[in-house]
Structures are given as structure tokens and as C-alpha cells.
CSV table of C-alpha atoms in Angstrom, one decimal:
chain,number,residue,atom,x,y,z
Y,14,ARG,CA,184.1,77.7,-102.3
Y,15,LYS,CA,187.4,76.5,-103.8
Y,16,GLU,CA,188.9,73.7,-101.9
Y,17,VAL,CA,192.3,75.9,-101.7
Y,18,GLU,CA,192.4,79.5,-102.3
Y,19,GLN,CA,195.3,82.0,-103.1
Y,20,ASP,CA,195.5,85.6,-104.0
Y,21,PRO,CA,196.7,85.2,-107.6
Y,22,GLY,CA,199.0,88.5,-107.2
Y,23,PRO,CA,201.3,89.5,-108.8
Y,24,PHE,CA,203.2,90.9,-105.6
Y,25,ASN,CA,205.9,93.3,-106.9
Y,26,VAL,CA,208.4,93.8,-104.3
Y,27,PRO,CA,211.9,95.3,-104.2
Y,28,GLU,CA,215.1,93.3,-103.4
Y,29,GLY,CA,215.4,93.0,-99.7
Y,30,ALA,CA,211.8,93.2,-98.9
Y,31,THR,CA,209.9,90.9,-96.7
Y,32,VAL,CA,207.1,89.5,-98.4
Y,33,ALA,CA,203.9,87.2,-97.2
Y,34,PHE,CA,201.5,84.9,-99.2
Y,35,ASN,CA,198.5,83.2,-97.4
Y,36,CYS,CA,196.5,80.4,-98.7
Y,37,THR,CA,193.0,79.3,-97.2
Y,38,TYR,CA,191.7,75.7,-97.3
Y,39,SER,CA,188.0,74.8,-96.6
Y,40,ASN,CA,188.4,71.0,-95.5
Y,41,SER,CA,189.1,71.2,-91.9
Y,42,ALA,CA,190.2,67.6,-91.6
Y,43,SER,CA,193.0,68.1,-93.8
Y,44,GLN,CA,196.3,67.1,-92.2
Y,45,SER,CA,199.1,68.1,-94.2
Y,46,PHE,CA,200.2,71.1,-96.1
Y,47,PHE,CA,202.8,72.2,-98.4
Y,48,TRP,CA,204.4,75.2,-100.4
Y,49,TYR,CA,205.6,74.6,-103.9
Y,50,ARG,CA,207.4,76.6,-106.1
Y,51,GLN,CA,207.1,77.0,-110.1
Y,52,ASP,CA,209.5,79.0,-112.3
Y,53,CYS,CA,207.9,80.1,-115.6
Y,54,ARG,CA,207.5,77.2,-117.9
Y,55,LYS,CA,208.8,74.8,-115.5
Y,56,GLU,CA,207.2,72.0,-113.2
Y,57,PRO,CA,206.4,73.1,-109.4
Y,58,LYS,CA,209.1,71.9,-107.1
Y,59,LEU,CA,208.4,71.3,-103.3
Y,60,LEU,CA,209.5,74.5,-101.4
Y,61,MET,CA,208.8,73.3,-97.9
Y,62,SER,CA,206.4,71.3,-95.8
Y,63,VAL,CA,203.9,73.2,-93.4
Y,64,TYR,CA,204.1,71.8,-89.9
Y,65,SER,CA,201.7,72.6,-86.8
Y,66,SER,CA,204.4,74.2,-84.9
Y,67,GLY,CA,205.6,76.3,-88.2
Y,68,ASN,CA,209.0,75.8,-89.9
Y,69,GLU,CA,211.8,77.9,-90.9
Y,70,ASP,CA,214.5,77.2,-93.7
Y,71,GLY,CA,216.6,80.1,-94.4
Y,72,ARG,CA,215.1,83.1,-95.7
Y,73,PHE,CA,211.5,81.2,-95.9
Y,74,THR,CA,209.2,80.7,-93.0
Y,75,ALA,CA,205.9,78.6,-93.2
Y,76,GLN,CA,203.1,78.7,-90.7
Y,77,LEU,CA,199.8,76.7,-90.2
Y,78,ASN,CA,196.7,78.5,-88.4
Y,79,ARG,CA,194.5,75.5,-88.1
Y,80,ALA,CA,191.7,77.6,-86.3
Y,81,SER,CA,191.3,80.0,-89.3
Y,82,GLN,CA,192.3,77.2,-92.0
Y,83,TYR,CA,195.2,79.2,-93.6
Y,84,ILE,CA,198.8,78.6,-94.4
Y,85,SER,CA,201.2,81.2,-94.8
Y,86,LEU,CA,204.8,81.5,-96.7
Y,87,LEU,CA,207.1,84.6,-95.4
Y,88,ILE,CA,210.0,85.4,-97.3
Y,89,ARG,CA,212.8,87.6,-95.8
Y,90,ASP,CA,215.6,90.0,-97.7
Y,91,SER,CA,213.8,88.9,-101.3
Y,92,LYS,CA,216.3,88.0,-103.8
Y,93,LEU,CA,215.6,88.5,-107.8
Y,94,SER,CA,215.9,84.5,-107.9
Y,95,ASP,CA,212.8,84.6,-105.7
Y,96,SER,CA,210.5,85.5,-108.7
Y,97,ALA,CA,208.4,82.7,-109.3
Y,98,THR,CA,204.7,81.3,-108.8
Y,99,TYR,CA,204.2,80.0,-105.2
Y,100,LEU,CA,201.9,77.1,-105.1
Y,101,CYS,CA,200.1,76.0,-101.7
Y,102,ALA,CA,199.1,72.0,-101.7
Y,103,VAL,CA,196.7,70.7,-99.3
Y,104,ASN,CA,196.8,66.9,-98.6
Y,105,THR,CA,193.2,65.5,-98.8
Y,106,GLY,CA,194.1,61.9,-98.2
Y,107,PHE,CA,196.0,59.1,-99.6
Y,108,GLN,CA,198.7,61.3,-101.3
Y,109,LYS,CA,196.2,63.4,-103.1
Y,110,LEU,CA,197.3,66.9,-103.1
Y,111,VAL,CA,194.8,69.7,-104.1
Y,112,PHE,CA,196.7,72.7,-105.3
Y,113,GLY,CA,195.9,76.6,-105.2
Y,114,THR,CA,196.1,78.5,-108.4
Y,115,GLY,CA,199.5,80.0,-107.2
Y,116,THR,CA,200.7,83.4,-106.0
Y,117,ARG,CA,203.2,85.2,-108.4
Y,118,LEU,CA,206.2,87.0,-107.0
Y,119,LEU,CA,207.9,89.4,-108.9
Y,120,VAL,CA,211.1,90.8,-107.3
Y,121,SER,CA,212.7,93.6,-108.9
Y,122,PRO,CA,216.3,95.4,-108.4
B,29,ASP,CA,217.8,62.3,-108.2
B,30,VAL,CA,214.4,61.3,-109.0
B,31,LYS,CA,213.5,61.5,-112.8
B,32,VAL,CA,210.2,61.7,-113.9
B,33,THR,CA,210.1,61.8,-118.0
B,34,GLN,CA,207.3,62.9,-119.9
B,35,SER,CA,207.8,61.6,-123.3
B,36,SER,CA,206.5,64.6,-125.5
B,37,ARG,CA,207.2,68.2,-124.4
B,38,TYR,CA,204.9,69.7,-127.3
B,39,LEU,CA,202.0,67.9,-129.2
B,40,VAL,CA,199.7,69.6,-131.7
B,41,LYS,CA,196.6,67.3,-132.6
B,42,ARG,CA,193.1,67.6,-134.4
B,43,THR,CA,190.0,67.3,-132.7
B,44,GLY,CA,188.8,63.7,-132.5
B,45,GLU,CA,192.4,62.2,-132.5
B,46,LYS,CA,193.3,59.5,-130.0
B,47,VAL,CA,196.3,61.0,-127.9
B,48,PHE,CA,198.6,59.2,-125.8
B,49,LEU,CA,200.8,61.0,-123.2
B,50,GLU,CA,203.5,58.5,-121.6
B,51,CYS,CA,205.1,59.3,-118.4
B,52,VAL,CA,208.0,57.0,-116.8
B,53,GLN,CA,209.6,57.5,-113.3
B,54,ASP,CA,213.0,55.9,-112.3
B,55,MET,CA,212.6,55.6,-108.5
B,56,ASP,CA,210.4,52.9,-108.1
B,57,HIS,CA,207.6,55.0,-106.7
B,58,GLU,CA,204.4,53.3,-106.1
B,59,ASN,CA,202.1,56.4,-106.8
B,60,MET,CA,201.7,58.3,-110.0
B,61,PHE,CA,199.6,61.0,-111.0
B,62,TRP,CA,198.2,63.1,-113.8
B,63,TYR,CA,197.6,66.6,-113.6
B,64,ARG,CA,196.3,69.3,-116.0
B,65,GLN,CA,197.4,73.1,-115.5
B,66,ASP,CA,195.3,75.8,-117.0
B,67,PRO,CA,195.7,79.6,-116.3
B,68,GLY,CA,193.6,80.7,-113.5
B,69,LEU,CA,192.4,77.2,-112.7
B,70,GLY,CA,195.9,75.9,-111.4
B,71,LEU,CA,196.7,72.2,-111.2
B,72,ARG,CA,193.7,69.7,-111.0
B,73,LEU,CA,194.1,66.1,-110.8
B,74,ILE,CA,193.0,63.8,-113.6
B,75,TYR,CA,193.6,60.4,-112.4
B,76,PHE,CA,196.0,58.8,-110.2
B,77,SER,CA,197.4,55.3,-109.4
B,78,TYR,CA,198.6,53.5,-106.5
B,79,ASP,CA,199.8,50.3,-107.8
B,80,VAL,CA,200.2,48.5,-111.0
B,81,LYS,CA,196.9,48.0,-112.7
B,82,MET,CA,195.0,50.3,-110.3
B,83,LYS,CA,193.6,53.8,-110.9
B,84,GLU,CA,191.4,56.0,-109.4
B,85,LYS,CA,189.5,58.9,-110.7
B,86,GLY,CA,190.8,62.7,-109.5
B,87,ASP,CA,188.7,65.6,-109.9
B,88,ILE,CA,188.3,66.0,-113.6
B,89,PRO,CA,188.6,62.5,-115.2
B,90,GLU,CA,185.9,63.0,-117.9
B,91,GLY,CA,187.3,62.7,-121.5
B,92,TYR,CA,190.6,61.0,-120.0
B,93,SER,CA,191.8,57.1,-119.3
B,94,VAL,CA,195.0,56.2,-117.9
B,95,SER,CA,196.8,52.6,-117.9
B,96,ARG,CA,199.4,51.7,-115.7
B,97,GLU,CA,200.6,48.2,-116.8
B,98,LYS,CA,204.2,48.5,-115.4
B,99,LYS,CA,205.2,50.2,-112.0
B,100,GLU,CA,207.3,53.0,-113.6
B,101,ARG,CA,205.1,53.7,-116.5
B,102,PHE,CA,201.7,55.6,-116.3
B,103,SER,CA,199.9,56.8,-119.3
B,104,LEU,CA,197.3,59.3,-120.0
B,105,ILE,CA,195.1,58.6,-123.0
B,106,LEU,CA,192.5,61.0,-124.6
B,107,GLU,CA,190.2,58.9,-126.8
B,108,SER,CA,189.1,61.7,-128.7
B,109,ALA,CA,190.8,64.8,-128.2
B,110,SER,CA,188.6,67.9,-128.0
B,111,THR,CA,189.7,71.6,-128.0
B,112,ASN,CA,189.0,72.2,-124.3
B,113,GLN,CA,191.6,69.4,-123.8
B,114,THR,CA,194.4,72.0,-124.7
B,115,SER,CA,196.5,72.4,-121.9
B,116,MET,CA,199.8,71.6,-119.9
B,117,TYR,CA,199.7,68.2,-118.6
B,118,LEU,CA,202.1,67.3,-115.7
B,119,CYS,CA,202.9,63.8,-114.7
B,120,ALA,CA,204.2,63.2,-111.0
B,121,SER,CA,205.0,60.4,-108.8
B,122,THR,CA,205.6,60.0,-104.9
B,123,PRO,CA,206.7,57.0,-102.9
B,124,GLY,CA,204.2,55.1,-100.9
B,125,GLN,CA,205.0,56.8,-97.5
B,126,ASN,CA,202.9,59.8,-97.2
B,127,THR,CA,205.4,62.4,-97.6
B,128,GLY,CA,203.4,64.9,-99.6
B,129,GLU,CA,206.2,65.6,-101.9
B,130,LEU,CA,205.4,65.0,-105.6
B,131,PHE,CA,208.1,64.8,-108.1
B,132,PHE,CA,207.0,66.4,-111.4
B,133,GLY,CA,208.0,65.9,-114.7
B,134,GLU,CA,208.5,68.7,-117.1
B,135,GLY,CA,205.2,68.6,-118.4
B,136,SER,CA,203.6,68.2,-122.0
B,137,ARG,CA,201.9,71.1,-123.9
B,138,LEU,CA,199.1,69.6,-125.8
B,139,THR,CA,197.3,71.9,-128.4
B,140,VAL,CA,193.8,70.3,-129.9
B,141,LEU,CA,193.0,72.2,-133.1
């Protein structure tokens, strides 16, 4: 089993839709979790951290479910500019992040 | 803004050649990393370093070595390039505290013929 798993997609949604991605992790001792965004032919950039209590940043909400060992990302009111690949990342210790393979999102007009 | 600069965006090398990929960061970060990214496999950690002259193996170190002689510079070396090392290589850095935010360079796309 992979340490971090994501559905590769693509998720095709119309503008204005709400879309959610999940990411599962296998190491129950993992302490911190993140969502990164990667545009086509660009480097990944941190989108948001995922806290135990959940966190929200504008249209984006991240949640952590320790019991089931998954994190989620919810995007409301999707914009064309949200089209990208979303990578989840899990900190396995000493800044060593393990990444999922990414979920591709395509938002259409 | 943090700047992580990779010296070569695109390289084409032949099997057996020695390849150097250079990475420089300008934010005095302690930790530096080399990942490779391949379709369907995602980002995989090759090596990382948390101090000058220190290095640690990541998940796929075979066929690679690294050098960190100065804090700002972390080099990835392919002693004898092979076709299965054709990939996108991404360098990243982060400060010593456990923020989890990696700052990536733009990547170096290496093709080995």
C-alpha cells in the first residue's frame, strides 16, 4: 500500500460547482498534513496546511480525519483558475514530506 | 520572496554521462531536498540535507549522489546517467522549524538518450 494515495481524476466540473478531493495516508503516526497546488509545467506551491480542527481559507476548506486516516479538500464556487493538480502531502518526520500522486481538476465554463 | 533557482531547465544527456543538477536558495534555509516527479508516480524524495556537508537518503537514492558544500547550494549528481533517470527533477528548501512548507524551484527536465 502506498504511504499517501489520491484519486488521479481528472475531476471535470463546471464553474461555480463545489468539488471535494480525498487523500488517504497509511502511517497513523503522521503529524502534519498539507495541500499543494501544481499548475501545468510549474512547480508545486503550498495551498494550505491541514489542522486537526480543520481550516478554511476563502473558498477552500481542508479537513483531517485521523480515525479513518484521510484528509480532504473542498473547493466551493469553482473558478476556471482553480484548474490544476492538487497534491496532498504528509509529514513523516523531520520535514520529510511524502506526496500523493495528485488529483487533476478541470473547471470548465 | 523565497527564491529557489535550478541552474538548468532542460537538459539532454547520453547514457553513461555524468550529470550535475545545481540548486541555489537565497533564504538561508537549513533544509534542502531533491525530488523527481514522474507521471503516475508523483513526487519521490531522492536525497535531502539539513545542514552543510550533511546528507540523508530519501526513498529512491540509487543511482544518485548529492553535495552540500555551502548552505545555499545543493547539487544532485548522476554518476552515470541511464534512460530510467529521464524525469523532472525538483529542488526544494525549507527553514529549520517544522513548517511543512517546501519552496520549490522551477524544475529541471532531464532527458537521457
